[in-house]
Short mmCIF file of C-alpha atoms in Angstrom, two decimals:
data_model
loop_
_atom_site.label_atom_id
_atom_site.label_comp_id
_atom_site.label_asym_id
_atom_site.label_seq_id
_atom_site.Cartn_x
_atom_site.Cartn_y
_atom_site.Cartn_z
CA UNK F 1 4.00 9.78 -44.62
CA UNK F 2 1.10 9.42 -42.20
CA UNK F 3 1.81 8.16 -38.72
CA UNK F 4 -0.48 6.11 -36.51
CA UNK F 5 -1.29 7.31 -33.05
CA UNK F 6 -2.83 5.67 -30.04
CA UNK F 7 -5.57 7.45 -28.13
CA UNK F 8 -6.85 5.87 -24.93
CA UNK F 9 -10.27 7.02 -23.81
CA UNK F 10 -11.28 6.61 -20.17
CA UNK F 11 -14.82 6.60 -18.89
CA UNK F 12 -15.76 9.53 -16.70
CA UNK F 13 -17.41 8.38 -13.49
CA UNK F 14 -20.82 9.92 -12.90
CA UNK F 15 -21.64 10.36 -9.22
CA UNK F 16 -25.20 9.29 -8.52
CA UNK F 17 -27.43 11.27 -6.11
CA UNK F 18 -27.81 8.15 -3.96
CA UNK F 19 -24.06 7.82 -3.54
CA UNK F 20 -23.82 11.53 -2.70
CA UNK F 21 -26.43 11.15 0.05
CA UNK F 22 -24.89 7.96 1.41
CA UNK F 23 -21.49 9.66 1.56
CA UNK F 24 -23.03 12.61 3.42
CA UNK F 25 -24.73 10.27 5.89
CA UNK F 26 -21.42 8.51 6.53
CA UNK F 27 -19.78 11.88 7.22
CA UNK F 28 -22.56 12.87 9.62
CA UNK F 29 -22.25 9.55 11.45
CA UNK F 30 -18.51 10.07 11.80
CA UNK F 31 -19.24 13.50 13.27
CA UNK F 32 -21.68 11.97 15.75
CA UNK F 33 -19.04 9.44 16.79
CA UNK F 34 -16.58 12.28 17.37
CA UNK F 35 -19.20 13.96 19.57
CA UNK F 36 -19.56 10.73 21.56
CA UNK F 37 -15.78 10.74 22.02
CA UNK F 38 -16.08 14.22 23.53
CA UNK F 39 -18.53 12.90 26.12
CA UNK F 40 -15.77 10.62 27.40
CA UNK F 41 -13.21 13.42 27.71
CA UNK F 42 -13.30 15.54 30.83
CA UNK F 43 -12.93 19.33 30.47
CA UNK F 44 -9.39 20.36 31.31
CA UNK F 45 -7.77 17.19 29.99
CA UNK F 46 -5.11 17.65 27.33
CA UNK F 47 -3.64 15.33 24.72
CA UNK F 48 0.10 15.54 24.12
CA UNK F 49 1.43 14.51 20.71
CA UNK F 50 5.19 14.08 20.78
CA UNK F 51 6.71 15.33 17.52
CA UNK F 52 10.28 14.18 18.18
CA UNK F 53 11.00 10.75 16.71
CA UNK F 54 12.00 8.21 19.32
CA UNK F 55 15.70 7.41 19.42
CA UNK F 56 16.60 10.14 16.93
CA UNK F 57 18.02 13.62 17.43
CA UNK F 58 17.28 14.87 13.91
CA UNK F 59 14.03 16.30 12.63
CA UNK F 60 12.77 17.31 16.07
CA UNK F 61 9.73 19.60 16.39
CA UNK F 62 7.78 21.07 19.32
CA UNK F 63 5.15 18.82 20.85
CA UNK F 64 1.47 19.41 20.12
CA UNK F 65 -0.63 19.93 23.23
CA UNK F 66 -4.35 20.23 22.53
CA UNK F 67 -7.35 20.54 24.89
CA UNK F 68 -9.13 17.25 24.35
CA UNK F 69 -12.75 18.25 25.03
CA UNK F 70 -12.76 21.48 22.99
CA UNK F 71 -10.87 19.88 20.10
CA UNK F 72 -13.34 17.00 19.87
CA UNK F 73 -16.33 19.37 19.87
CA UNK F 74 -14.86 21.50 17.07
CA UNK F 75 -14.01 18.43 14.98
CA UNK F 76 -17.51 17.01 15.51
CA UNK F 77 -19.13 20.25 14.32
CA UNK F 78 -16.89 20.37 11.23
CA UNK F 79 -17.60 16.75 10.30
CA UNK F 80 -21.38 17.06 10.75
CA UNK F 81 -21.41 20.37 8.86
CA UNK F 82 -19.55 18.92 5.88
CA UNK F 83 -21.83 15.89 5.92
CA UNK F 84 -25.00 18.01 5.87
CA UNK F 85 -23.68 20.08 2.97
CA UNK F 86 -22.90 16.84 1.13
CA UNK F 87 -26.43 15.52 1.71
CA UNK F 88 -28.34 18.63 0.62
CA UNK F 89 -26.03 20.27 -1.93
CA UNK F 90 -23.14 17.95 -2.67
CA UNK F 91 -19.50 18.75 -3.42
CA UNK F 92 -19.52 17.40 -6.98
CA UNK F 93 -16.13 16.18 -8.11
CA UNK F 94 -14.64 17.20 -4.76
CA UNK F 95 -16.76 14.64 -2.91
CA UNK F 96 -13.99 12.08 -2.37
CA UNK F 97 -11.60 14.81 -1.23
CA UNK F 98 -14.13 16.08 1.33
CA UNK F 99 -14.75 12.51 2.49
CA UNK F 100 -10.99 12.09 2.96
CA UNK F 101 -10.91 15.28 5.04
CA UNK F 102 -13.75 14.05 7.25
CA UNK F 103 -12.04 10.68 7.71
CA UNK F 104 -8.82 12.52 8.65
CA UNK F 105 -10.78 14.59 11.18
CA UNK F 106 -12.25 11.40 12.62
CA UNK F 107 -8.83 9.74 12.91
CA UNK F 108 -7.35 12.79 14.64
CA UNK F 109 -10.37 12.92 16.96
CA UNK F 110 -9.92 9.25 17.79
CA UNK F 111 -6.25 9.81 18.56
CA UNK F 112 -7.12 12.85 20.69
CA UNK F 113 -9.67 10.82 22.66
CA UNK F 114 -7.25 7.91 23.13
CA UNK F 115 -4.41 10.22 24.18
CA UNK F 116 -6.43 12.45 26.55
CA UNK F 117 -4.45 12.69 29.77
CA UNK F 118 -1.57 10.77 28.15
CA UNK F 119 1.06 11.29 25.47
CA UNK F 120 1.58 9.69 22.08
CA UNK F 121 4.65 9.86 19.87
CA UNK F 122 2.82 10.88 16.70
CA UNK F 123 5.93 11.05 14.51
CA UNK F 124 6.98 7.62 15.74
CA UNK F 125 3.57 6.24 14.81
CA UNK F 126 3.71 7.87 11.36
CA UNK F 127 7.24 6.54 10.84
CA UNK F 128 6.00 3.05 11.68
CA UNK F 129 3.11 3.58 9.26
CA UNK F 130 5.53 4.36 6.43
CA UNK F 131 7.58 1.23 7.14
CA UNK F 132 4.47 -0.94 7.46
CA UNK F 133 3.24 0.52 4.19
CA UNK F 134 6.41 -0.31 2.24
CA UNK F 135 5.53 -3.93 1.29
CA UNK F 136 1.91 -2.94 0.62
CA UNK F 137 2.94 -0.08 -1.67
CA UNK F 138 5.54 -2.15 -3.52
CA UNK F 139 2.93 -4.89 -3.90
CA UNK F 140 0.51 -2.29 -5.27
CA UNK F 141 3.16 -1.08 -7.76
CA UNK F 142 3.60 -4.70 -8.80
CA UNK F 143 -0.10 -4.97 -9.50
CA UNK F 144 -0.21 -1.66 -11.37
CA UNK F 145 2.57 -2.68 -13.76
CA UNK F 146 1.02 -6.05 -14.52
CA UNK F 147 -2.63 -5.07 -14.77
CA UNK F 148 -1.97 -1.95 -16.81
CA UNK F 149 -0.72 -4.38 -19.47
CA UNK F 150 -3.81 -6.56 -19.11
CA UNK F 151 -2.46 -9.37 -16.90
CA UNK F 152 -4.09 -9.95 -13.52
CA UNK F 153 -1.43 -10.84 -10.95
CA UNK F 154 -2.85 -12.19 -7.71
CA UNK F 155 0.41 -14.12 -7.25
CA UNK F 156 2.03 -11.06 -5.63
CA UNK F 157 1.58 -12.62 -2.19
CA UNK F 158 3.38 -15.79 -3.24
CA UNK F 159 6.15 -13.84 -4.96
CA UNK F 160 6.73 -11.74 -1.85
CA UNK F 161 6.76 -14.79 0.40
CA UNK F 162 9.27 -16.60 -1.79
CA UNK F 163 11.46 -13.49 -2.03
CA UNK F 164 11.41 -13.09 1.75
CA UNK F 165 12.65 -16.65 2.28
CA UNK F 166 15.27 -16.61 -0.49
CA UNK F 167 16.54 -13.22 0.67
CA UNK F 168 16.95 -14.50 4.23
CA UNK F 169 18.62 -17.73 3.13
CA UNK F 170 21.06 -16.22 0.62
CA UNK F 171 21.75 -13.23 2.86
CA UNK F 172 22.59 -15.57 5.74
CA UNK F 173 24.87 -17.79 3.67
CA UNK F 174 26.76 -14.95 1.99
CA UNK F 175 26.55 -12.52 4.95
CA UNK F 176 25.77 -9.90 2.33
CA UNK F 177 22.41 -8.13 2.30
CA UNK F 178 22.88 -6.89 -1.28
CA UNK F 179 23.35 -10.40 -2.63
CA UNK F 180 20.36 -11.46 -0.55
CA UNK F 181 18.28 -8.68 -2.11
CA UNK F 182 19.39 -9.67 -5.62
CA UNK F 183 18.52 -13.32 -4.98
CA UNK F 184 15.13 -12.33 -3.57
CA UNK F 185 14.32 -10.27 -6.65
CA UNK F 186 15.45 -13.03 -9.04
CA UNK F 187 13.33 -15.64 -7.25
CA UNK F 188 10.27 -13.42 -7.50
CA UNK F 189 10.92 -12.66 -11.17
CA UNK F 190 11.23 -16.40 -11.84
CA UNK F 191 7.74 -16.93 -10.41
CA UNK F 192 6.55 -13.94 -12.44
CA UNK F 193 7.97 -15.55 -15.58
CA UNK F 194 6.10 -18.77 -14.79
CA UNK F 195 2.92 -16.77 -14.29
CA UNK F 196 3.55 -15.00 -17.59
CA UNK F 197 4.12 -18.23 -19.51
CA UNK F 198 0.97 -19.81 -18.07
CA UNK F 199 -1.29 -16.80 -18.58
CA UNK F 200 0.16 -15.23 -21.75
CA UNK F 201 1.51 -18.16 -23.77
CA UNK F 202 -0.79 -20.97 -22.65
CA UNK F 203 -3.68 -18.59 -21.91
CA UNK F 204 -4.57 -20.29 -18.63
CA UNK F 205 -7.04 -18.39 -16.49
CA UNK F 206 -4.91 -15.74 -14.79
CA UNK F 207 -6.65 -16.10 -11.43
CA UNK F 208 -5.97 -19.84 -11.41
CA UNK F 209 -2.35 -19.30 -12.45
CA UNK F 210 -1.80 -16.79 -9.66
CA UNK F 211 -3.50 -19.04 -7.11
CA UNK F 212 -1.27 -21.96 -8.10
CA UNK F 213 1.83 -19.83 -7.54
CA UNK F 214 0.55 -18.66 -4.15
CA UNK F 215 -0.11 -22.24 -3.02
CA UNK F 216 3.26 -23.41 -4.35
CA UNK F 217 5.13 -20.60 -2.57
CA UNK F 218 3.29 -21.20 0.69
CA UNK F 219 4.03 -24.92 0.64
CA UNK F 220 7.67 -24.65 -0.42
CA UNK F 221 8.60 -21.88 2.00
CA UNK F 222 6.84 -23.61 4.90
CA UNK F 223 8.64 -26.89 4.15
CA UNK F 224 12.09 -25.32 3.79
CA UNK F 225 11.56 -23.18 6.87
CA UNK F 226 10.56 -26.14 9.06
CA UNK F 227 13.20 -28.46 7.60
CA UNK F 228 16.21 -26.15 7.47
CA UNK F 229 15.77 -22.53 8.59
CA UNK F 230 14.30 -23.36 11.99
CA UNK F 231 16.78 -26.19 12.57
CA UNK F 232 19.94 -24.44 11.42
CA UNK F 233 19.74 -20.90 12.75
CA UNK F 234 22.86 -19.87 10.83
CA UNK F 235 20.73 -20.15 7.68
CA UNK F 236 18.16 -17.73 9.06
CA UNK F 237 20.21 -14.83 10.36
CA UNK F 238 20.69 -12.37 7.48
CA UNK F 239 22.11 -8.86 7.91
CA UNK F 240 19.59 -6.06 7.51
CA UNK F 241 19.93 -2.72 5.78
CA UNK F 242 20.73 0.06 8.27
CA UNK F 243 19.03 3.41 8.59
CA UNK F 244 20.49 5.87 6.05
CA UNK F 245 19.98 9.57 6.87
CA UNK F 246 20.10 11.95 3.92
CA UNK F 247 22.04 15.14 4.79
CA UNK F 248 19.88 18.26 5.26
CA UNK F 249 16.65 16.49 4.29
CA UNK F 250 16.78 14.32 7.42
CA UNK F 251 16.67 17.50 9.55
CA UNK F 252 13.28 18.64 8.21
CA UNK F 253 10.78 18.42 11.08
CA UNK F 254 8.29 15.53 10.78
CA UNK F 255 8.96 14.88 7.06
CA UNK F 256 12.67 14.20 7.57
CA UNK F 257 12.28 11.30 10.02
CA UNK F 258 9.50 9.78 7.92
CA UNK F 259 11.10 9.70 4.48
CA UNK F 260 14.73 10.83 4.70
CA UNK F 261 16.12 9.08 7.78
CA UNK F 262 15.10 5.51 7.19
CA UNK F 263 16.24 2.33 5.46
CA UNK F 264 16.93 1.56 1.82
CA UNK F 265 13.51 0.12 1.04
CA UNK F 266 11.72 3.41 1.71
CA UNK F 267 14.04 5.17 -0.74
CA UNK F 268 13.47 2.44 -3.33
CA UNK F 269 9.73 2.89 -2.83
CA UNK F 270 9.93 6.65 -3.39
CA UNK F 271 12.15 6.28 -6.46
CA UNK F 272 9.84 3.60 -7.86
CA UNK F 273 6.85 5.90 -7.34
CA UNK F 274 8.42 8.66 -9.43
CA UNK F 275 9.84 6.36 -12.12
CA UNK F 276 6.65 4.32 -12.63
CA UNK F 277 4.36 7.37 -12.57
CA UNK F 278 6.46 9.18 -15.18
CA UNK F 279 7.09 6.06 -17.27
CA UNK F 280 3.43 5.06 -17.45
CA UNK F 281 1.93 8.45 -18.20
CA UNK F 282 4.69 10.56 -19.78
CA UNK F 283 6.61 8.22 -22.08
CA UNK F 284 5.96 6.33 -25.30
CA UNK F 285 6.78 3.09 -23.48
CA UNK F 286 4.03 3.75 -20.95
CA UNK F 287 1.54 4.63 -23.66
CA UNK F 288 2.27 1.37 -25.45
CA UNK F 289 1.95 -0.65 -22.25
CA UNK F 290 -1.38 0.97 -21.38
CA UNK F 291 -2.60 0.47 -24.94
CA UNK F 292 -1.90 -3.25 -24.61
CA UNK F 293 -3.99 -3.31 -21.43
CA UNK F 294 -6.86 -1.32 -22.94
CA UNK F 295 -7.06 -2.32 -26.61
CA UNK F 296 -4.55 -5.10 -27.41
CA UNK F 297 -5.96 -5.74 -30.89
CA UNK F 298 -5.63 -2.07 -31.84
CA UNK F 299 -2.13 -1.97 -30.36
CA UNK F 300 -1.15 -5.04 -32.38
CA UNK F 301 -2.51 -3.40 -35.52
CA UNK F 302 -0.21 -0.43 -34.89
CA UNK F 303 2.82 -2.71 -34.65
CA UNK F 304 3.12 -3.12 -30.88
CA UNK F 305 4.20 -6.60 -29.80
CA UNK F 306 1.43 -7.40 -27.33
CA UNK F 307 3.02 -10.59 -26.00
CA UNK F 308 6.47 -9.06 -25.44
CA UNK F 309 4.95 -6.02 -23.74
CA UNK F 310 2.90 -8.19 -21.40
CA UNK F 311 5.89 -10.40 -20.56
CA UNK F 312 7.96 -7.32 -19.75
CA UNK F 313 5.19 -5.90 -17.55
CA UNK F 314 4.82 -9.18 -15.64
CA UNK F 315 8.59 -9.41 -15.07
CA UNK F 316 8.67 -5.82 -13.78
CA UNK F 317 5.74 -6.76 -11.58
CA UNK F 318 7.85 -9.60 -10.18
CA UNK F 319 10.72 -7.18 -9.62
CA UNK F 320 8.55 -4.93 -7.44
CA UNK F 321 7.07 -7.88 -5.55
CA UNK F 322 10.55 -9.27 -4.92
CA UNK F 323 11.76 -6.02 -3.38
CA UNK F 324 8.62 -5.91 -1.26
CA UNK F 325 9.20 -9.46 -0.05
CA UNK F 326 12.87 -8.82 0.71
CA UNK F 327 11.79 -5.96 2.98
CA UNK F 328 10.42 -8.42 5.54
CA UNK F 329 13.70 -10.24 6.10
CA UNK F 330 16.39 -7.78 4.97
CA UNK F 331 14.78 -4.49 5.95
CA UNK F 332 12.78 -5.33 9.04
CA UNK F 333 13.09 -8.37 11.33
CA UNK F 334 16.27 -10.03 10.02
CA UNK F 335 14.84 -13.57 9.89
CA UNK F 336 12.24 -15.59 8.02
CA UNK F 337 9.09 -17.01 9.59
CA UNK F 338 6.36 -19.02 7.93
CA UNK F 339 3.62 -16.92 6.30
CA UNK F 340 5.33 -13.74 7.50
CA UNK F 341 3.93 -11.67 4.63
CA UNK F 342 0.52 -12.04 6.34
CA UNK F 343 -1.54 -11.16 3.29
CA UNK F 344 0.32 -7.94 2.48
CA UNK F 345 0.36 -8.91 -1.21
CA UNK F 346 -3.42 -9.12 -1.27
CA UNK F 347 -3.72 -5.83 0.62
CA UNK F 348 -1.38 -4.38 -2.01
CA UNK F 349 -3.92 -5.38 -4.66
CA UNK F 350 -6.61 -3.61 -2.64
CA UNK F 351 -4.38 -0.52 -2.53
CA UNK F 352 -3.97 -0.75 -6.31
CA UNK F 353 -7.75 -0.82 -6.78
CA UNK F 354 -8.24 1.99 -4.25
CA UNK F 355 -5.62 4.00 -6.13
CA UNK F 356 -7.46 3.47 -9.43
CA UNK F 357 -4.59 1.53 -11.02
CA UNK F 358 -2.21 4.51 -10.76
CA UNK F 359 1.15 4.57 -8.93
CA UNK F 360 0.37 7.82 -7.09
CA UNK F 361 -3.04 6.59 -5.98
CA UNK F 362 -1.62 3.23 -4.93
CA UNK F 363 1.06 5.02 -2.91
CA UNK F 364 -1.53 7.01 -0.98
CA UNK F 365 -3.69 3.94 -0.42
CA UNK F 366 -0.69 1.95 0.79
CA UNK F 367 0.16 4.65 3.32
CA UNK F 368 -3.46 4.51 4.52
CA UNK F 369 -3.25 0.76 5.09
CA UNK F 370 0.12 1.14 6.79
CA UNK F 371 -1.34 3.81 9.06
CA UNK F 372 -4.25 1.53 9.96
CA UNK F 373 -1.74 -1.16 10.92
CA UNK F 374 0.38 1.29 12.92
CA UNK F 375 -2.50 2.87 14.79
CA UNK F 376 -3.76 -0.58 15.81
CA UNK F 377 -0.40 -1.34 17.42
CA UNK F 378 0.09 2.04 19.12
CA UNK F 379 -3.41 2.32 20.56
CA UNK F 380 -3.20 -1.18 21.98
CA UNK F 381 -0.20 0.03 23.98
CA UNK F 382 -2.11 3.13 25.15
CA UNK F 383 -4.81 0.95 26.68
CA UNK F 384 -7.95 2.47 25.18
CA UNK F 385 -10.19 -0.30 26.45
CA UNK F 386 -10.86 -1.52 22.91
CA UNK F 387 -10.12 -5.27 22.64
CA UNK F 388 -6.77 -5.92 21.00
CA UNK F 389 -8.42 -8.34 18.56
CA UNK F 390 -10.56 -5.52 17.16
CA UNK F 391 -7.53 -3.26 16.85
CA UNK F 392 -5.66 -5.98 14.96
CA UNK F 393 -8.64 -6.31 12.60
CA UNK F 394 -8.62 -2.64 11.61
CA UNK F 395 -6.27 -2.89 8.57
CA UNK F 396 -8.42 -5.64 7.10
CA UNK F 397 -11.64 -3.77 7.85
CA UNK F 398 -10.24 -0.81 5.92
CA UNK F 399 -9.41 -3.23 3.08
CA UNK F 400 -13.00 -4.52 2.94
CA UNK F 401 -14.41 -0.99 2.99
CA UNK F 402 -12.18 -0.04 0.06
CA UNK F 403 -13.05 -3.16 -1.94
CA UNK F 404 -16.75 -2.56 -1.31
CA UNK F 405 -16.41 0.66 -3.31
CA UNK F 406 -17.44 3.04 -0.52
CA UNK F 407 -15.08 5.70 -1.87
CA UNK F 408 -16.04 5.08 -5.50
CA UNK F 409 -15.23 2.33 -7.93
CA UNK F 410 -12.08 2.64 -10.00
CA UNK F 411 -11.93 2.05 -13.74
CA UNK F 412 -9.83 -1.02 -14.43
CA UNK F 413 -8.02 -1.47 -17.77
CA UNK F 414 -10.51 -2.68 -20.38
CA UNK F 415 -8.56 -5.82 -21.33
CA UNK F 416 -7.41 -6.66 -17.79
CA UNK F 417 -7.43 -10.43 -17.32
CA UNK F 418 -8.26 -11.15 -20.97
CA UNK F 419 -5.79 -13.38 -22.89
CA UNK F 420 -4.91 -12.04 -26.32
CA UNK F 421 -5.48 -14.17 -29.40
CA UNK F 422 -3.41 -12.99 -32.34
CA UNK F 423 -5.34 -13.25 -35.58
#
């Protein structure tokens, strides 16, 4: 008996000569900026990067002490050299990797310039970057699950905001963070179900459906917060998940404090990364879900229930968004404030696009956005002379650069955002 198989073909991106040259010019300009940093660093000045996490006695490592002027000159030469090679010869399929290296050199040069004559707890900043990246990454996972099945979910921001408030309220009433987390997830999944019914069953424009949910969540949470949570503080004082060190792994220098001596939400994020990556690309379930997002008519012909698959994907998307929203109140500040998600759901969508609709790519992009947020906070404390408003803008500037396609445009699922009409 013959069996039907599903084969999903993806377009291979062709890098144009113009984009190669533009990328090389960007790398050269970054090198020139690094050279300008060196002009502000006096010979003999050193930058000290503290590698022991603040407040912890596990995962300690020797401090890095680097000569600021010489380091900046070397980094400038490397960046300009790579940029010139990119302009005249190109790196082919390694272009984005080389660009990432040059950007990393620029960031390290910027930190060296800002820390010259001072000290900076680098591990502490990276640890903050991981925590700041948690809601972004979980939001990105939410988007990946939904859009891989062909349903655009811009309601992630509203789902996270609702989950944050419900988690704080239920956690405060029950004095139990686990029940608060469960309630937060269920509230987000309820909104996801509404989004699914509107966009899958009634075939309403998915952007409009998501926008309605965002507006509804913003209005309801703001009203309840002003009416009850701000008036009755006992309703806005939930317990938060403590730091949980993992034996042996927490003692690994640098890596241990970042990923293995932190709170529950980081571990959930790491587990979700592995599970979603394997499920999407190494299981029959993942193949069926991706088929529904690429060629729903062909998937239906092969016996796949397109509607059920999309509903399941949207509910799982709500699950991820709910955990991300609960992080704000149960894993971070321990209270709810109006609009406290601050656009992290939308930045999560940018991370999803940057990561080319893959969990691993979204994870890396989320860490990048978290790092941009962390570096803005830390360098404001160092007093670099850069206005604090510009430092606060940096995560959103990175978002706009990513969405502009500077690092290459990802290939979205072919049927993303397209309602399915069963014949």
